[in-house]
Coordinates of C-alpha atoms and ligand atoms in Angstrom, one line a residue:
X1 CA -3.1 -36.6 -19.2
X2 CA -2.3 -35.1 -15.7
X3 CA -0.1 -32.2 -17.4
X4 CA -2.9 -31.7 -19.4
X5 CA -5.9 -31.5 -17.1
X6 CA -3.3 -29.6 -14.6
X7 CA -2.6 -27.0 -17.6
X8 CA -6.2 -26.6 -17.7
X9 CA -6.6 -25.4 -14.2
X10 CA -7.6 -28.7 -12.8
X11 CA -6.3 -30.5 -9.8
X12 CA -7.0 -34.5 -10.7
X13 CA -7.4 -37.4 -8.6
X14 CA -4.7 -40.1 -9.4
X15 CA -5.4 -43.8 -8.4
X16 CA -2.0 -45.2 -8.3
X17 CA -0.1 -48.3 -6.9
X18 CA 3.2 -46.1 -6.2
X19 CA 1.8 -42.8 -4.9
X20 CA 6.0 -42.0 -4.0
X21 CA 6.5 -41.7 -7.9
X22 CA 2.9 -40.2 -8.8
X23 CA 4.2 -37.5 -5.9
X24 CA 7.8 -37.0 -7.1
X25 CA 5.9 -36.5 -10.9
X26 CA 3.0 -33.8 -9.9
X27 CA 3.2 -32.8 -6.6
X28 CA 0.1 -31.1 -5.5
X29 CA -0.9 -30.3 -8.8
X30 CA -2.9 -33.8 -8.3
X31 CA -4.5 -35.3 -5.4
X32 CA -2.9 -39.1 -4.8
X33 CA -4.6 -42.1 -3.5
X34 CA -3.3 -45.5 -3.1
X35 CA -5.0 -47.9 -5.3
X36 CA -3.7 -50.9 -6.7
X37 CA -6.9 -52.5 -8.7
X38 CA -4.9 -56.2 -8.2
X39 CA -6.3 -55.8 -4.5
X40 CA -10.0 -54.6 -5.0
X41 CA -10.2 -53.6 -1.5
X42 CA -7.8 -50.9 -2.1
X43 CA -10.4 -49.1 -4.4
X44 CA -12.5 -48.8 -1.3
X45 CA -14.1 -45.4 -1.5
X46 CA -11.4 -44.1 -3.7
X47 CA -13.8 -43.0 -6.5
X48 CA -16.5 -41.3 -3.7
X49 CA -17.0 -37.8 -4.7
X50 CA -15.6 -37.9 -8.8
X51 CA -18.0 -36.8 -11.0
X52 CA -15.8 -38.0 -14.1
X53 CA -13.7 -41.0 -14.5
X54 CA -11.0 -41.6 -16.7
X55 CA -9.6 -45.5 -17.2
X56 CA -6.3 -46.6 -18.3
X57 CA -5.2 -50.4 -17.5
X58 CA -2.8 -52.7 -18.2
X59 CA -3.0 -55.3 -20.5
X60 CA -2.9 -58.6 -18.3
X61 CA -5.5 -61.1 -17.4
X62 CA -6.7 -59.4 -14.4
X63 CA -7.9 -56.0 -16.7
X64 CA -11.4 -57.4 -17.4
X65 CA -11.8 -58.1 -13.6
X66 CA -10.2 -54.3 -13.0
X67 CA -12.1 -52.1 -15.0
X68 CA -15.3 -54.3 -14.3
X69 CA -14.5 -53.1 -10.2
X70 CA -13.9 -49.8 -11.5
X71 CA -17.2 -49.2 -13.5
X72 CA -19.2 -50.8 -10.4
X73 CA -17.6 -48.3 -8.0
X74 CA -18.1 -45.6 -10.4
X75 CA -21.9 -46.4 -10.4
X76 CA -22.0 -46.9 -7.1
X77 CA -20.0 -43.2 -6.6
X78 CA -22.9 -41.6 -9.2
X79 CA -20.4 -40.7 -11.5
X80 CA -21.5 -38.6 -14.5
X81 CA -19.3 -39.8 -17.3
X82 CA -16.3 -42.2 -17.8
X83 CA -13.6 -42.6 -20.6
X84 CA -12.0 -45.1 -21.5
X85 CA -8.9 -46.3 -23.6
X86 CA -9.7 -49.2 -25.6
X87 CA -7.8 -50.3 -28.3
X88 CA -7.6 -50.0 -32.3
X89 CA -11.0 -52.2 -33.7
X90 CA -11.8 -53.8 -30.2
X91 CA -14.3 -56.6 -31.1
X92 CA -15.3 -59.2 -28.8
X93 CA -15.0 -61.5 -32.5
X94 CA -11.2 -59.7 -32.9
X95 CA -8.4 -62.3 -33.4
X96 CA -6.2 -60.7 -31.1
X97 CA -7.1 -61.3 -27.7
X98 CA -6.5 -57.6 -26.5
X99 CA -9.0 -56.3 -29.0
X100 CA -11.6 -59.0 -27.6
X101 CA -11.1 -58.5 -24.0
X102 CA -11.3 -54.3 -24.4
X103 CA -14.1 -55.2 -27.0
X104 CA -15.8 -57.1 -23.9
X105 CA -15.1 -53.8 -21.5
X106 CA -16.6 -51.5 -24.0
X107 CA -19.8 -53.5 -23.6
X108 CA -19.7 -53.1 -19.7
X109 CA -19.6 -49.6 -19.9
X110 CA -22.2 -49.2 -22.0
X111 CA -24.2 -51.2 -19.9
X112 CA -23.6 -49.4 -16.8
X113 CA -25.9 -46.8 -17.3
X114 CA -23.3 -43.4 -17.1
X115 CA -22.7 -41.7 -20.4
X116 CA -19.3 -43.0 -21.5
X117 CA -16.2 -41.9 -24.1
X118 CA -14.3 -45.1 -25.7
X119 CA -10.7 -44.0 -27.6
X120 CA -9.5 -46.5 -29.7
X121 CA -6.0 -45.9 -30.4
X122 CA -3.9 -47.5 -32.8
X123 CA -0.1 -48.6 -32.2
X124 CA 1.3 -46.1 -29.6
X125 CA 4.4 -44.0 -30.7
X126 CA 5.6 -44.0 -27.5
X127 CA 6.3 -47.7 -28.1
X128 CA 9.2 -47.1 -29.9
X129 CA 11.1 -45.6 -27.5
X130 CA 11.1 -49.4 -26.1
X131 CA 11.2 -51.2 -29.7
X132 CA 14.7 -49.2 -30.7
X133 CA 17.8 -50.9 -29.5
X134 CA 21.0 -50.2 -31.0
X135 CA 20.0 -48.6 -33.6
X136 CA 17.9 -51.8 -34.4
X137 CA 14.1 -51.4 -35.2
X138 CA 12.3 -54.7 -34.9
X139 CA 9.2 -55.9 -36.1
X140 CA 7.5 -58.9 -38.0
X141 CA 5.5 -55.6 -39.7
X142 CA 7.6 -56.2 -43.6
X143 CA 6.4 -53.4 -45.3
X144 CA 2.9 -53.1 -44.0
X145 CA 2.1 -49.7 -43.2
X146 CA 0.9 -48.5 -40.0
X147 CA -0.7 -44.7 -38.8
X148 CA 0.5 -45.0 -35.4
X149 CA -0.8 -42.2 -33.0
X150 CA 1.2 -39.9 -30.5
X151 CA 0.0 -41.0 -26.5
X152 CA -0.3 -37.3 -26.0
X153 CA -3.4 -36.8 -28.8
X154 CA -4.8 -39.8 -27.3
X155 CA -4.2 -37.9 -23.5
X156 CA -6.0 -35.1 -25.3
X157 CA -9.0 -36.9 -26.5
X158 CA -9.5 -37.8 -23.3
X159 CA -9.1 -34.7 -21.6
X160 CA -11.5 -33.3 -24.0
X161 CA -14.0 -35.5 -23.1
X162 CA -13.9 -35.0 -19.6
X163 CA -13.5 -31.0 -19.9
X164 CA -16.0 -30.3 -22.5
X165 CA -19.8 -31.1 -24.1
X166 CA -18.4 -33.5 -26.7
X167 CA -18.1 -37.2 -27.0
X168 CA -20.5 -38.9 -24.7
X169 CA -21.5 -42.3 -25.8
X170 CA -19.0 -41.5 -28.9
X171 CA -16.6 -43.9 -29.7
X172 CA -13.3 -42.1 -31.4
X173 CA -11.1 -44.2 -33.5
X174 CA -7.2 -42.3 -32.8
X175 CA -4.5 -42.8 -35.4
X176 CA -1.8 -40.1 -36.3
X177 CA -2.0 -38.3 -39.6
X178 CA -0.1 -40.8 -41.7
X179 CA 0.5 -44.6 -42.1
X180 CA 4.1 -45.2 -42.4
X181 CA 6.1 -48.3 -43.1
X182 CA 8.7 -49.0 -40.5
X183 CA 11.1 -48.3 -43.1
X184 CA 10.0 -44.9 -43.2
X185 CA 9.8 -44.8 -39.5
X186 CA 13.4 -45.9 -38.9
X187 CA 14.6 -42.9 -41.4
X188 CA 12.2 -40.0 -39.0
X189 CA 14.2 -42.2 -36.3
X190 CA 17.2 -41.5 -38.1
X191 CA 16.7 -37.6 -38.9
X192 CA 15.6 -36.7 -35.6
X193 CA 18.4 -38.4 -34.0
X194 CA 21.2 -37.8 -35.9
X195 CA 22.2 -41.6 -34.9
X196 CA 21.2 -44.6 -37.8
X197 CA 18.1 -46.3 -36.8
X198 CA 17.5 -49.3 -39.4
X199 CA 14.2 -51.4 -40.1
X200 CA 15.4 -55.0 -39.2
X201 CA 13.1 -58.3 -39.9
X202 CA 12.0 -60.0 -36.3
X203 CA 10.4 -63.5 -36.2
X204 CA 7.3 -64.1 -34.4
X205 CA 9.2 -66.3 -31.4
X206 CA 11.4 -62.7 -31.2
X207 CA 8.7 -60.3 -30.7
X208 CA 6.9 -62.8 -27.9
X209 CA 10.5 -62.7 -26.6
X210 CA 10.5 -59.0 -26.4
X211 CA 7.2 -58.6 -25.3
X212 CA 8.1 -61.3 -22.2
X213 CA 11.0 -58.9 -21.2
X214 CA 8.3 -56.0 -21.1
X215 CA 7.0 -57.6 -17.7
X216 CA 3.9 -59.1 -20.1
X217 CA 2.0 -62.6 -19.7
X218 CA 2.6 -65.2 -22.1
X219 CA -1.0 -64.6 -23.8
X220 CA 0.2 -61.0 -24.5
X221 CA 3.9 -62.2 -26.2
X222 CA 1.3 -64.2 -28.8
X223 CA -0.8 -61.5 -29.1
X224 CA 1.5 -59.3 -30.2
X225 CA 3.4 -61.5 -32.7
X226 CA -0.2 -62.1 -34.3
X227 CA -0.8 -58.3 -34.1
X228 CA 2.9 -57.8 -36.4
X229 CA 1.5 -60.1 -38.5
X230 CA -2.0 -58.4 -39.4
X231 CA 0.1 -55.0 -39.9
X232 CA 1.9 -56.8 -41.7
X233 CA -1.4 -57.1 -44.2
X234 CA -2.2 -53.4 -43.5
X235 CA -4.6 -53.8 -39.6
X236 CA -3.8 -50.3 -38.9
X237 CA -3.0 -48.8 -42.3
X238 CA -5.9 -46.7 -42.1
X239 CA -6.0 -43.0 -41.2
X240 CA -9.0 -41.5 -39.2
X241 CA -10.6 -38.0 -38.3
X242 CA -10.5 -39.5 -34.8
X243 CA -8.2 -36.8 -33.2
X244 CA -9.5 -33.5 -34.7
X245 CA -12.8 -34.7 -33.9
X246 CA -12.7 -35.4 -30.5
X247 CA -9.9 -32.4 -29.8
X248 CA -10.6 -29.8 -32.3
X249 CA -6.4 -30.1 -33.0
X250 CA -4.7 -32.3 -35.7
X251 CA -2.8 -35.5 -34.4
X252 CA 0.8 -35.2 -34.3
X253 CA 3.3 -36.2 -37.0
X254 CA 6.1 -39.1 -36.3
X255 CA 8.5 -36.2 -37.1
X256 CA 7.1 -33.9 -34.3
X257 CA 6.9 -37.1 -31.9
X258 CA 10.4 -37.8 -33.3
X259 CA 11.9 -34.4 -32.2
X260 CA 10.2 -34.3 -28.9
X261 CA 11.7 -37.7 -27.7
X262 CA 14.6 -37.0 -29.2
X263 CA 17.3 -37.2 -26.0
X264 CA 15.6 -40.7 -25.2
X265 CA 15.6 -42.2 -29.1
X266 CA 18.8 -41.3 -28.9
X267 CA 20.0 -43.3 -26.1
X268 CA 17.9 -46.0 -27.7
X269 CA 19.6 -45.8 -30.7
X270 CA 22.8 -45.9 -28.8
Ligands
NAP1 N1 0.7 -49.3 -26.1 C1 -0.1 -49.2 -27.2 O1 0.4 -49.1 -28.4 C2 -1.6 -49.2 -27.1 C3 -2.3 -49.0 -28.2 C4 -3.7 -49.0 -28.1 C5 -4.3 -49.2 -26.9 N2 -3.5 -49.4 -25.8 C6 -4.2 -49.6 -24.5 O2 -3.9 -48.6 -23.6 C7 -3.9 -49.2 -22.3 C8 -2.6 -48.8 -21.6 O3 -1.5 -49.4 -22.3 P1 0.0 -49.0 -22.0 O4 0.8 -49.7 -23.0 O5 0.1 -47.5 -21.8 O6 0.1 -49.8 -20.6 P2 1.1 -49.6 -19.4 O7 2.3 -48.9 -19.9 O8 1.3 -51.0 -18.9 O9 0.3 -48.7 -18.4 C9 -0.6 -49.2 -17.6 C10 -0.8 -48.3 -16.4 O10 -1.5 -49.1 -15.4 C11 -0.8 -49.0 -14.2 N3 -1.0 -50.3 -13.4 C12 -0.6 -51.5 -13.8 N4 -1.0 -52.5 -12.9 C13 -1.7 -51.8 -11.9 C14 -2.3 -52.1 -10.7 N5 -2.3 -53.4 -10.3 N6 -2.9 -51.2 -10.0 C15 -2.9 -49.9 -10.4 N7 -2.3 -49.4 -11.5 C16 -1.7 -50.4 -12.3 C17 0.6 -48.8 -14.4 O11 1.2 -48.2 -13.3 P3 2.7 -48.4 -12.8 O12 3.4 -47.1 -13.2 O13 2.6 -48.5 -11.4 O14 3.2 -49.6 -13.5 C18 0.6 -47.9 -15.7 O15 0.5 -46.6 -15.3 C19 -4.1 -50.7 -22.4 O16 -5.4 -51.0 -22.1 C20 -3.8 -51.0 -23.9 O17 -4.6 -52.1 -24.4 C21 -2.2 -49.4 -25.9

């Protein structure tokens, strides 16, 4: 998102708990502030002088109370527009609890007045760099199939959001150009690699497990074994115009993703 804006001719404002690493990433392509939104002081007058906000949290207990600060001190700043990631069919009746609480979030930022973006991505690519381990592919997702979307369409949505005339008080739905099974996921794994990536059955208690090591809450290990489960039954087997529309540009292919990452799936695959 910061490449992008950067590439654009922008120099962006980063809120970030380690400004060391924000530094060591963009230097001063990007202005860096301190902020970590677990300590709403730290916001402070962080946002005082943005005319557009962009919102990315993570997915803890504490996000609702985060991006609620966030939106007041973005009314409060007189911002013009904010864009938020949400999640794939956030729905305050959703039965996973992550589609609820962002489905709740959408609601505040409609209510606060300043014209607002929402993305709603589906299952991340990126996340496979963390679900491959030796040459294992996880998943409780059987043969359901799933049109997971590249992070970096979903950095461009957003960037053309808060660049352009589009997508105020438009809600984008962002999936890639296919649904896959992970089958055929582990076999793009496999080509781009060079190194065997197989499709391997996980059981719920082993993708809570995994989630746990990711640094999650409990809530969120559940949440995610319920969320194999529905791909399982096709949640996210759906493909959606979602991309092109908000960017102008098709969404990237697993193969593309696949080839770009390839070093790091590598390793994984190790
Ligand atoms: N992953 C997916 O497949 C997916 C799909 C659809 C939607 N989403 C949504 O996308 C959003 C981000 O997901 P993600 O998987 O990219 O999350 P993530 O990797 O955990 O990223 C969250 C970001 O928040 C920052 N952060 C965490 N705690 C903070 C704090 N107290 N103060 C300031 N910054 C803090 C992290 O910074 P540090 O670098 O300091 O940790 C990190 O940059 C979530 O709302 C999620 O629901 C994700």
């Amino acid at each position: 998102m910061v490449r992008q804006l950067v590439a654009l001719g922008d120099r962006p404002r980063v809120l970030v708990r380690n400004v060391a690493a924000s530094t060591a990433l963009f230097g001063d392509n990007a202005e860096h502030v301190a902020v970590d939104l677990d300590q709403d002081a730290t916001l402070g007058r962080a946002l005082d002088g943005a005319d557009r906000v962009f919102i990315l949290t993570r997915q803890s207990l504490r996000q609702p109370d985060q991006e609620r600060s966030i939106v007041e001190h973005a009314v409060r700043a007189g911002v013009a527009h904010l864009v938020k990631v949400s999640v794939f069919a956030a729905d305050e009746q959703s039965p996973l609890r992550i589609a609820q609480q962002h489905g709740a979030l959408e609601r505040v930022l409609k209510r606060s007045g300043i014209p607002a973006t929402i993305l709603r991505p589906t299952y991340f690519m990126q996340n496979l760099l963390r679900a491959v381990r030796a040459g294992e592919l996880r998943s409780g997702v059987g043969s359901g199939r799933v049109a997971m979307v590249d992070a970096r369409d979903v950095a461009a949505a957003a960037v053309a959001a808060l660049t352009g005339p589009v997508g105020r008080n438009t809600t984008y739905t962002l999936t890639g150009p296919r649904a896959l099974s992970f089958d055929d996921v582990a076999d793009v794994l496999t080509d781009a690699t060079g190194r065997p990536v197989r499709h391997r059955p996980a059981a719920p208690e082993g993708i809570r497990a995994a989630t746990l090591r990711g640094g999650y809450e409990a809530w969120f290990g559940d949440d995610m074994a319920r969320l194999h489960a529905l791909l399982a039954d096709g949640y996210e087997d759906i493909v959606t115009d979602g991309v092109v529309a908000a960017t102008g540009t098709a969404p990237r292919a697993l193969d593309e993703f696949a080839r770009d990452f390839a070093r790091s799936l590598r390793d994984a695959a190790a």
